[in-house]
């Protein structure tokens, strides 16, 4: 199966391409030129040049040679797109396409101008499945259509009055499209796509004001003023009439009715904070590490401005990096240079991975103090399930954050990383066919670094006040014997669990170059695990923990080749 994305470089097309690529699904993207970003494959399709309509159906164009059988359509922005889209749909059906997903608008009913006419044609065409996504107003408009207005005039405009709108993110629209394209359920229907909350434009202006630190107002336009404004953009009169009518309907709360549609008639997105799109940069300290890089991908895919640190300042594309070395305090100021952030917006939230020393406070305290003085509002600290507040390592920073007024914080206390079986234990598995521990028969809810990254994403993007800790656990409890058994089944040879006495454990980690005082701390944690301390963590109250989705089996199957 290959999915064709028409408008593959657009607001919704590119996020959809990422979702399909990450799921391992063959996708072909169109643009007028045929040029699309790596790693995607592109083809030229120009709605105003019917000679290009055949291009996507050339078997040599498909990324893996499979025929196109599903299409995501973004039609041309004209009052009546049917003369362009109808012959393409007819061609696609003749080539075996089975399903179409059309992007439309919440206020564009079947038969109305723009995509409503294509909607009607699909409904009148037998033998195909289709889903029309009727999205409400895009959050991204505040970083595109309104960007210069916000930056230079300190206001946003609308003709919506006091009407409430469930602004939705293009990332959520892409997810709705992904679900619609991949479903094998027969479908001939439309569905609203809305954001998770209702806002007036006055409330949006208030959110923007709080984020940028200056007053942003909502300038209310009369229908005539609205028409004049869009005429000044070069929009034809017949277009401005349609858009003015939509603004008027929003002022009468038609979008509230959309938001309140029955659950089976709508898709509700997850992204809530309009301010993320234009006004916030999140700093990821340890941006190239196990959790940092995965967190960067989640934030980048959600359209959040991010800055990653590494000692050298070098980070993988497409991210922007800056040098921060915990052992060189002169580098602490680097990250707060306005020229360092991707779009010049200030850092107001930080994900922090600190140096692996018994007492990181001499390094972390001055950095935290500097961050607060620069306007940082929330810090998410990576700690450990066995590291209580005030304990060695990150427990001391946890305590310091708890003692600092005026700063929100979340301390993530994950249990033991599943990923250790591909790093710490890699050599012993490959060369000696065993894993080792001092945990005896203790059960542990091993957790994936991907799930820790998701917990960090949720903590960083939440606007709820927070001064708390949260355990991060995997979805199942396993002994090391059970891990060895699953490893054996996955890689096709016997892997055993070597149980270490405290003295043997000390010898192993001494051979790794670990100082004695570190080994004492780790021995205590192993002993605690043998007494099922991690079971207590797993059974913590729901509000005190984040439960990941990835099982050990998922991890082993994804990475089986590394132990061969």
Coordinates of C-alpha atoms in Angstrom, one line a residue:
X1 CA 0.0 0.0 0.0
X2 CA 1.2 3.5 -0.9
X3 CA -0.7 6.6 0.4
X4 CA -0.6 9.7 -1.8
X5 CA -0.5 13.0 0.1
X6 CA -1.6 15.9 -2.1
X7 CA -0.2 19.1 -0.6
X8 CA 2.6 17.1 1.0
X9 CA 4.6 20.1 2.0
X10 CA 1.7 22.0 3.5
X11 CA 0.4 22.6 7.0
X12 CA -1.2 19.2 7.4
X13 CA 0.5 17.3 4.7
X14 CA 4.0 17.3 6.2
X15 CA 2.9 16.3 9.7
X16 CA 0.9 13.5 8.1
X17 CA 3.9 12.4 6.1
X18 CA 5.9 12.2 9.4
X19 CA 3.2 10.0 11.0
X20 CA 3.1 7.6 8.1
X21 CA 6.9 7.5 7.8
X22 CA 7.3 6.8 11.5
X23 CA 4.7 4.0 11.2
X24 CA 6.7 2.4 8.3
X25 CA 4.0 3.1 5.7
X26 CA 4.9 3.9 2.1
X27 CA 3.9 7.5 1.3
X28 CA 4.3 9.7 -1.8
X29 CA 4.1 13.5 -1.4
X30 CA 3.1 15.9 -4.1
X31 CA 4.1 19.5 -4.7
X32 CA 4.0 21.7 -7.8
X33 CA 7.7 21.3 -8.3
X34 CA 7.9 17.7 -7.1
X35 CA 10.5 18.7 -4.6
X36 CA 9.8 17.6 -1.0
X37 CA 11.9 17.5 2.2
X38 CA 14.0 14.4 3.0
X39 CA 13.5 11.6 3.7
X40 CA 10.2 11.7 1.7
X41 CA 9.7 10.9 -2.0
X42 CA 8.0 13.5 -4.1
X43 CA 6.2 13.9 -7.4
X44 CA 5.0 16.9 -9.3
X45 CA 1.2 17.6 -9.3
X46 CA -0.2 21.0 -10.2
X47 CA -4.0 21.4 -9.9
X48 CA -3.9 23.9 -12.7
X49 CA -2.0 21.6 -15.1
X50 CA -4.0 18.4 -15.8
X51 CA -1.1 17.0 -17.6
X52 CA 0.5 16.4 -14.2
X53 CA -2.4 14.4 -12.8
X54 CA -1.0 11.1 -14.2
X55 CA 2.4 11.6 -12.5
X56 CA 1.7 10.0 -9.1
X57 CA 0.4 6.8 -10.7
X58 CA 3.6 6.0 -12.5
X59 CA 4.7 2.7 -10.9
X60 CA 8.3 3.8 -10.9
X61 CA 7.4 6.8 -8.7
X62 CA 6.1 4.9 -5.7
X63 CA 8.7 4.6 -3.0
X64 CA 8.4 0.8 -2.9
X65 CA 6.7 0.0 -6.2
X66 CA 3.3 -0.6 -4.6
X67 CA 0.3 1.1 -6.2
X68 CA -1.5 4.0 -4.6
X69 CA -4.8 2.9 -3.1
X70 CA -5.5 5.8 -0.6
X71 CA -5.3 9.5 -1.1
X72 CA -5.2 12.6 1.2
X73 CA -6.6 15.5 -0.8
X74 CA -5.9 19.2 -0.2
X75 CA -7.7 20.9 -3.1
X76 CA -6.9 24.2 -4.8
X77 CA -8.0 27.3 -2.9
X78 CA -10.7 28.4 -5.4
X79 CA -14.4 29.0 -5.0
X80 CA -15.2 26.0 -7.2
X81 CA -12.4 23.5 -7.2
X82 CA -14.5 20.7 -8.8
X83 CA -13.3 21.4 -12.4
X84 CA -9.8 20.5 -11.2
X85 CA -10.5 17.8 -8.6
X86 CA -13.2 15.9 -10.4
X87 CA -11.0 14.6 -13.3
X88 CA -8.2 13.7 -10.9
X89 CA -10.6 11.7 -8.7
X90 CA -12.0 9.9 -11.8
X91 CA -8.4 9.1 -12.8
X92 CA -7.5 7.9 -9.3
X93 CA -10.6 5.5 -9.2
X94 CA -9.6 4.1 -12.6
X95 CA -6.2 3.4 -11.2
X96 CA -7.6 1.4 -8.3
X97 CA -7.8 4.0 -5.5
X98 CA -10.2 2.8 -2.8
X99 CA -10.3 5.6 -0.3
X100 CA -10.1 9.4 -0.3
X101 CA -9.7 11.7 2.8
X102 CA -10.5 15.3 2.0
X103 CA -9.5 18.3 4.1
X104 CA -12.4 20.7 4.4
X105 CA -13.7 23.2 6.9
X106 CA -16.1 23.1 9.9
X107 CA -18.2 25.8 8.3
X108 CA -18.1 24.2 4.8
X109 CA -21.1 21.9 4.4
X110 CA -21.6 19.6 1.5
X111 CA -22.2 21.5 -1.7
X112 CA -20.9 24.9 -0.3
X113 CA -18.1 26.9 -2.1
X114 CA -14.6 25.6 -1.8
X115 CA -14.2 22.0 -0.7
X116 CA -18.0 21.6 -0.1
X117 CA -18.4 21.0 -3.9
X118 CA -15.8 18.2 -3.8
X119 CA -17.5 16.7 -0.7
X120 CA -20.8 16.6 -2.7
X121 CA -19.1 14.9 -5.7
X122 CA -17.5 12.2 -3.5
X123 CA -20.9 11.6 -1.9
X124 CA -22.5 11.1 -5.3
X125 CA -19.7 8.8 -6.6
X126 CA -20.5 5.1 -5.8
X127 CA -18.0 2.4 -5.1
X128 CA -15.4 4.4 -3.0
X129 CA -14.9 5.1 0.6
X130 CA -14.3 8.7 1.7
X131 CA -14.0 10.7 4.9
X132 CA -14.2 14.5 4.8
X133 CA -12.3 16.1 7.7
X134 CA -14.1 19.4 8.5
X135 CA -11.5 21.1 10.6
X136 CA -12.2 24.2 12.7
X137 CA -9.8 27.2 12.7
X138 CA -6.1 26.5 12.8
X139 CA -3.9 27.4 15.8
X140 CA -1.1 27.9 13.3
X141 CA -2.8 31.1 12.0
X142 CA -1.4 32.9 15.0
X143 CA 2.2 32.2 13.8
X144 CA 1.5 32.8 10.1
X145 CA -1.4 35.1 9.1
X146 CA -1.2 37.1 12.4
X147 CA 2.6 37.0 12.9
X148 CA 3.6 40.4 11.6
X149 CA 0.4 41.9 13.2
X150 CA 1.4 40.5 16.6
X151 CA 5.1 41.5 16.3
X152 CA 4.7 45.0 14.9
X153 CA 1.1 46.2 15.9
X154 CA 0.5 44.2 19.1
X155 CA -2.9 43.0 18.1
X156 CA -4.9 40.3 16.4
X157 CA -8.0 40.9 14.3
X158 CA -11.3 39.1 13.8
X159 CA -14.9 39.6 12.9
X160 CA -15.9 36.9 15.4
X161 CA -16.8 39.2 18.3
X162 CA -17.4 37.2 21.5
X163 CA -17.8 34.0 19.7
X164 CA -15.9 31.0 21.0
X165 CA -13.8 28.8 18.7
X166 CA -12.2 25.4 19.4
X167 CA -8.9 26.2 17.6
X168 CA -7.2 23.1 16.4
X169 CA -3.5 22.2 15.6
X170 CA -2.4 21.0 12.2
X171 CA -0.7 18.2 14.1
X172 CA -4.0 17.0 15.4
X173 CA -5.6 17.3 12.0
X174 CA -2.8 15.2 10.6
X175 CA -3.5 12.6 13.3
X176 CA -7.2 12.5 12.3
X177 CA -6.1 12.1 8.7
X178 CA -3.7 9.3 9.6
X179 CA -6.5 7.4 11.5
X180 CA -8.9 7.9 8.6
X181 CA -6.5 6.7 5.9
X182 CA -5.4 3.6 7.8
X183 CA -8.8 2.5 8.9
X184 CA -10.3 -0.5 7.0
X185 CA -13.8 0.2 8.1
X186 CA -16.1 1.2 5.3
X187 CA -16.8 4.9 5.4
X188 CA -18.7 7.5 3.5
X189 CA -19.0 10.4 5.9
X190 CA -17.8 13.7 7.2
X191 CA -16.3 14.4 10.6
X192 CA -15.5 17.6 12.5
X193 CA -11.9 18.1 13.8
X194 CA -11.8 20.4 16.8
X195 CA -9.4 21.4 19.5
X196 CA -9.9 20.4 23.1
X197 CA -11.0 23.8 24.4
X198 CA -13.0 26.9 23.4
X199 CA -11.5 30.3 23.3
X200 CA -12.7 33.8 22.3
X201 CA -10.2 36.0 20.4
X202 CA -10.1 38.1 23.6
X203 CA -8.9 35.1 25.5
X204 CA -6.3 34.3 22.8
X205 CA -5.0 37.8 23.0
X206 CA -4.7 37.4 26.8
X207 CA -2.7 34.1 26.3
X208 CA -0.4 35.8 23.9
X209 CA 0.1 38.8 26.2
X210 CA 1.1 36.5 29.1
X211 CA 3.5 34.6 26.8
X212 CA 5.3 37.5 25.2
X213 CA 5.3 39.8 28.2
X214 CA 3.5 42.7 26.5
X215 CA -0.1 43.5 25.9
X216 CA -1.7 42.0 22.8
X217 CA -5.2 43.1 22.1
X218 CA -8.1 41.8 19.9
X219 CA -9.2 44.3 17.3
X220 CA -12.8 43.6 16.5
X221 CA -13.7 44.3 12.8
X222 CA -17.0 45.1 11.3
X223 CA -18.0 43.1 8.2
X224 CA -17.0 46.1 6.1
X225 CA -13.6 46.5 7.9
X226 CA -13.0 42.8 7.5
X227 CA -13.7 43.0 3.8
X228 CA -11.4 46.0 3.4
X229 CA -8.6 44.2 5.2
X230 CA -8.7 41.1 3.1
X231 CA -9.1 43.1 -0.1
X232 CA -5.9 44.9 0.9
X233 CA -4.3 41.4 0.8
X234 CA -5.4 41.0 -2.8
X235 CA -8.3 38.7 -2.0
X236 CA -11.1 38.9 -4.6
X237 CA -14.5 40.3 -3.5
X238 CA -16.4 37.0 -3.9
X239 CA -13.8 35.3 -1.5
X240 CA -14.1 38.1 1.1
X241 CA -17.9 37.7 1.2
X242 CA -17.6 34.0 2.0
X243 CA -15.0 34.6 4.7
X244 CA -16.9 37.5 6.3
X245 CA -20.0 35.2 6.5
X246 CA -17.9 32.6 8.3
X247 CA -16.6 35.2 10.8
X248 CA -20.2 36.4 11.4
X249 CA -21.3 32.8 12.0
X250 CA -18.5 32.4 14.5
X251 CA -19.7 35.5 16.4
X252 CA -23.0 33.7 16.7
X253 CA -21.2 30.7 18.3
X254 CA -21.6 28.2 15.4
X255 CA -18.2 26.8 16.3
X256 CA -19.5 26.0 19.8
X257 CA -22.2 23.9 18.1
X258 CA -19.4 22.2 16.2
X259 CA -17.4 21.6 19.5
X260 CA -20.5 20.1 21.1
X261 CA -21.3 17.7 18.2
X262 CA -21.9 14.1 19.2
X263 CA -18.7 12.1 19.8
X264 CA -19.2 9.9 16.8
X265 CA -19.3 13.1 14.6
X266 CA -16.0 14.6 15.7
X267 CA -12.4 14.1 16.4
X268 CA -11.0 16.0 19.4
X269 CA -7.4 17.0 19.2
X270 CA -5.0 17.0 22.2
X271 CA -2.9 20.1 21.8
X272 CA -4.3 22.9 23.9
X273 CA -1.8 25.7 24.3
X274 CA -1.9 28.3 21.5
X275 CA 1.1 30.0 22.9
X276 CA 3.4 27.1 22.0
X277 CA 3.2 28.0 18.4
X278 CA 4.8 31.4 18.5
X279 CA 6.1 32.4 21.9
X280 CA 7.8 29.6 23.8
X281 CA 11.1 27.9 23.6
X282 CA 11.8 24.7 25.6
X283 CA 15.4 24.0 26.5
X284 CA 16.5 20.4 26.6
X285 CA 19.6 20.0 28.7
X286 CA 21.2 16.7 27.6
X287 CA 19.5 17.0 24.2
X288 CA 21.5 14.2 22.6
X289 CA 20.9 11.7 25.4
X290 CA 18.5 8.7 25.7
X291 CA 15.5 10.7 26.7
X292 CA 16.5 14.2 25.4
X293 CA 16.6 13.3 21.7
X294 CA 13.3 11.4 21.9
X295 CA 11.8 14.4 23.7
X296 CA 13.1 16.7 21.0
X297 CA 11.3 14.7 18.3
X298 CA 8.0 14.8 20.2
X299 CA 8.3 18.6 20.7
X300 CA 9.5 19.2 17.1
X301 CA 6.6 17.2 15.6
X302 CA 4.2 19.2 17.7
X303 CA 5.6 22.4 16.3
X304 CA 7.2 23.6 19.6
X305 CA 10.3 25.8 19.5
X306 CA 13.2 23.9 21.1
X307 CA 16.9 24.3 21.8
X308 CA 19.1 21.4 22.6
X309 CA 22.3 21.4 24.6
X310 CA 25.5 19.3 24.3
X311 CA 29.0 20.0 25.5
X312 CA 30.2 20.8 22.0
X313 CA 26.9 22.6 20.9
X314 CA 26.6 20.1 18.0
X315 CA 23.2 18.3 17.8
X316 CA 21.5 16.3 15.1
X317 CA 19.5 17.9 12.3
X318 CA 16.9 19.4 12.2
X319 CA 17.4 20.7 15.7
X320 CA 19.3 23.8 16.9
X321 CA 22.0 23.3 19.5
X322 CA 24.1 25.3 21.9
X323 CA 27.1 24.5 24.1
X324 CA 26.5 23.8 27.8
X325 CA 29.1 22.0 29.9
X326 CA 28.1 21.4 33.5
X327 CA 31.8 21.6 34.5
X328 CA 32.2 25.0 32.9
X329 CA 29.9 27.6 34.4
X330 CA 30.8 30.2 31.8
X331 CA 28.7 28.2 29.3
X332 CA 25.5 28.5 31.4
X333 CA 24.8 31.9 29.9
X334 CA 25.0 30.5 26.3
X335 CA 21.5 29.1 26.4
X336 CA 19.8 32.4 27.4
X337 CA 21.3 34.4 24.5
X338 CA 18.3 35.5 22.4
X339 CA 20.3 34.7 19.3
X340 CA 20.6 31.1 20.4
X341 CA 16.9 30.1 20.2
X342 CA 15.4 29.0 16.9
X343 CA 13.0 32.0 16.6
X344 CA 14.3 34.4 19.1
X345 CA 11.7 33.6 21.7
X346 CA 12.8 33.3 25.3
X347 CA 13.2 30.0 27.1
X348 CA 10.5 29.6 29.7
X349 CA 10.6 25.8 30.4
X350 CA 13.6 23.4 30.8
X351 CA 14.0 19.7 30.7
X352 CA 17.1 19.0 32.8
X353 CA 19.5 16.0 32.9
X354 CA 22.2 16.8 35.4
X355 CA 25.8 15.5 35.7
X356 CA 26.2 12.0 37.1
X357 CA 27.9 12.9 40.4
X358 CA 26.9 12.1 44.0
X359 CA 26.3 15.8 44.7
X360 CA 25.3 17.8 41.5
X361 CA 24.2 20.8 43.5
X362 CA 27.4 22.9 43.0
X363 CA 26.7 22.7 39.3
X364 CA 22.9 22.6 39.1
X365 CA 22.1 25.3 41.7
X366 CA 23.7 28.2 40.0
X367 CA 22.2 27.1 36.7
X368 CA 18.7 26.9 38.2
X369 CA 19.1 30.3 39.9
X370 CA 20.2 31.8 36.5
X371 CA 17.3 30.2 34.7
X372 CA 14.8 31.7 37.2
X373 CA 16.4 35.1 36.9
X374 CA 15.9 34.8 33.1
X375 CA 12.2 34.1 33.4
X376 CA 12.0 30.4 33.3
X377 CA 8.7 29.2 34.7
X378 CA 8.9 25.5 34.8
X379 CA 11.7 22.9 35.3
X380 CA 11.2 19.2 34.6
X381 CA 14.0 17.2 36.2
X382 CA 15.0 13.6 35.3
X383 CA 15.6 11.7 38.5
X384 CA 15.1 8.0 39.5
X385 CA 12.5 5.9 41.3
X386 CA 15.0 5.0 43.9
X387 CA 16.2 8.6 44.5
X388 CA 14.0 10.3 47.1
X389 CA 14.0 14.0 47.8
X390 CA 17.3 15.0 49.5
X391 CA 19.1 11.7 48.6
X392 CA 22.4 11.7 46.7
X393 CA 22.4 12.4 43.0
X394 CA 19.3 14.2 41.8
X395 CA 17.5 14.0 45.1
X396 CA 19.4 17.1 46.3
X397 CA 18.2 19.1 43.3
X398 CA 14.7 17.8 43.9
X399 CA 14.9 19.2 47.4
X400 CA 16.3 22.5 46.2
X401 CA 13.5 23.0 43.7
X402 CA 11.0 22.2 46.4
X403 CA 12.5 24.9 48.6
X404 CA 12.4 27.5 45.8
X405 CA 9.2 29.6 45.7
X406 CA 7.7 30.9 42.5
X407 CA 8.9 28.1 40.2
X408 CA 6.8 25.2 38.9
X409 CA 8.6 21.8 38.7
X410 CA 8.0 18.2 38.0
X411 CA 10.5 15.6 39.1
X412 CA 10.3 12.5 36.9
X413 CA 11.3 9.4 38.8
X414 CA 11.5 6.6 36.3
X415 CA 12.2 3.1 37.2
X416 CA 15.0 1.1 35.5
X417 CA 15.4 1.7 31.8
X418 CA 14.6 -1.1 29.3
X419 CA 17.2 0.4 27.1
X420 CA 19.9 -0.8 29.4
X421 CA 19.6 -4.2 27.8
X422 CA 20.9 -2.7 24.6
X423 CA 23.7 -0.6 26.3
X424 CA 24.9 -1.7 29.7
X425 CA 24.3 -5.4 29.1
X426 CA 25.1 -5.5 25.4
X427 CA 28.6 -6.9 25.7
X428 CA 27.7 -9.6 28.3
X429 CA 24.7 -10.7 26.2
X430 CA 26.6 -10.9 23.0
X431 CA 29.8 -12.5 24.3
X432 CA 28.8 -14.3 27.5
X433 CA 25.1 -15.0 27.0
X434 CA 24.0 -13.6 30.3
X435 CA 22.7 -10.5 32.1
X436 CA 23.5 -9.8 35.7
X437 CA 22.0 -8.1 38.7
X438 CA 21.9 -8.0 42.5
X439 CA 18.1 -8.0 42.4
X440 CA 17.5 -11.7 42.9
X441 CA 13.8 -12.4 42.3
X442 CA 12.6 -8.8 42.7
X443 CA 10.1 -7.6 40.2
X444 CA 10.8 -4.4 38.3
X445 CA 8.5 -2.3 35.9
X446 CA 11.2 -1.7 33.3
X447 CA 10.4 1.5 31.3
X448 CA 11.3 2.7 27.8
X449 CA 13.2 5.9 27.3
X450 CA 10.5 6.7 24.7
X451 CA 7.8 6.6 27.5
X452 CA 10.0 8.7 29.7
X453 CA 10.2 11.3 26.9
X454 CA 6.4 11.2 26.6
X455 CA 6.0 11.8 30.3
X456 CA 8.5 14.8 30.0
X457 CA 6.5 16.1 27.0
X458 CA 3.3 16.0 28.9
X459 CA 4.9 17.7 32.0
X460 CA 6.5 20.5 29.9
X461 CA 3.4 21.3 27.8
X462 CA 0.9 21.2 30.6
X463 CA -0.1 24.7 31.9
X464 CA -1.4 23.3 35.2
X465 CA 0.5 24.7 38.2
X466 CA 2.8 21.9 39.5
X467 CA 5.3 21.4 42.3
X468 CA 5.4 17.6 42.4
X469 CA 7.2 14.3 41.7
X470 CA 5.9 11.6 39.4
X471 CA 7.1 8.0 39.1
X472 CA 7.5 6.8 35.5
X473 CA 7.0 3.0 35.2
X474 CA 6.5 0.4 32.5
X475 CA 3.3 -1.5 32.0
X476 CA 4.4 -4.8 33.5
X477 CA 6.5 -6.3 36.3
X478 CA 9.3 -8.6 35.5
X479 CA 12.2 -10.4 37.3
X480 CA 15.6 -10.6 35.7
X481 CA 15.0 -14.3 35.1
X482 CA 11.9 -13.4 33.1
X483 CA 13.9 -10.8 31.1
X484 CA 16.5 -13.5 30.3
X485 CA 13.8 -15.8 29.2
X486 CA 12.3 -13.2 26.8
X487 CA 15.7 -12.4 25.5
X488 CA 16.3 -16.1 24.8
X489 CA 13.1 -16.4 22.9
X490 CA 13.8 -13.3 20.9
X491 CA 17.4 -13.9 19.8
X492 CA 17.2 -17.7 19.5
X493 CA 19.8 -18.8 22.0
X494 CA 19.8 -19.2 25.8
X495 CA 20.5 -16.1 27.9
X496 CA 20.7 -16.6 31.6
X497 CA 20.5 -14.3 34.6
X498 CA 23.7 -14.3 36.7
X499 CA 22.9 -13.4 40.3
X500 CA 25.6 -11.3 41.9
X501 CA 26.4 -11.2 45.6
X502 CA 27.1 -7.7 46.9
X503 CA 30.8 -8.3 46.7
X504 CA 30.6 -9.6 43.1
X505 CA 28.4 -6.6 42.2
X506 CA 31.0 -4.3 43.6
X507 CA 33.8 -6.0 41.6
X508 CA 31.9 -5.7 38.3
X509 CA 31.2 -2.0 38.7
X510 CA 34.7 -1.4 40.0
X511 CA 36.0 -2.9 36.7
X512 CA 33.8 -0.3 34.9
X513 CA 35.8 2.4 36.8
X514 CA 32.9 3.4 39.1
X515 CA 34.1 5.0 42.5
X516 CA 33.3 3.0 45.7
X517 CA 30.9 5.7 47.1
X518 CA 28.8 5.4 43.9
X519 CA 28.8 1.6 44.1
X520 CA 27.5 1.7 47.7
X521 CA 24.5 3.7 46.5
X522 CA 23.8 1.4 43.6
X523 CA 24.1 -1.7 45.8
X524 CA 21.4 -0.3 48.1
X525 CA 19.1 0.2 45.2
X526 CA 19.7 -3.4 44.0
X527 CA 19.0 -4.7 47.5
X528 CA 15.8 -2.6 47.6
X529 CA 14.7 -4.1 44.3
X530 CA 15.4 -7.6 45.6
X531 CA 12.9 -6.7 48.4
X532 CA 10.4 -5.6 45.8
X533 CA 10.7 -1.8 46.3
X534 CA 10.0 -1.4 42.6
X535 CA 6.7 -3.2 43.0
X536 CA 5.7 -0.6 45.5
X537 CA 6.6 2.1 42.9
X538 CA 4.5 0.2 40.3
X539 CA 1.5 0.1 42.7
X540 CA 1.7 3.8 43.6
X541 CA -1.6 5.7 43.3
X542 CA -2.6 6.7 39.8
X543 CA -2.1 10.4 40.4
X544 CA 1.5 9.7 41.6
X545 CA 2.7 7.8 38.5
X546 CA 2.9 7.8 34.7
X547 CA 2.5 4.3 33.2
X548 CA 4.3 3.8 29.8
X549 CA 2.9 1.8 26.9
X550 CA 6.0 -0.1 25.7
X551 CA 6.6 -3.6 27.0
X552 CA 9.9 -5.5 27.2
X553 CA 8.7 -7.6 24.3
X554 CA 8.1 -4.5 22.2
X555 CA 11.7 -3.3 22.9
X556 CA 13.3 -6.7 22.2
X557 CA 11.5 -7.2 18.9
X558 CA 12.4 -3.7 17.7
X559 CA 16.1 -4.2 18.6
X560 CA 16.7 -7.9 18.2
X561 CA 19.5 -7.4 15.6
X562 CA 21.8 -5.7 18.1
X563 CA 22.3 -8.9 20.2
X564 CA 23.1 -11.2 17.3

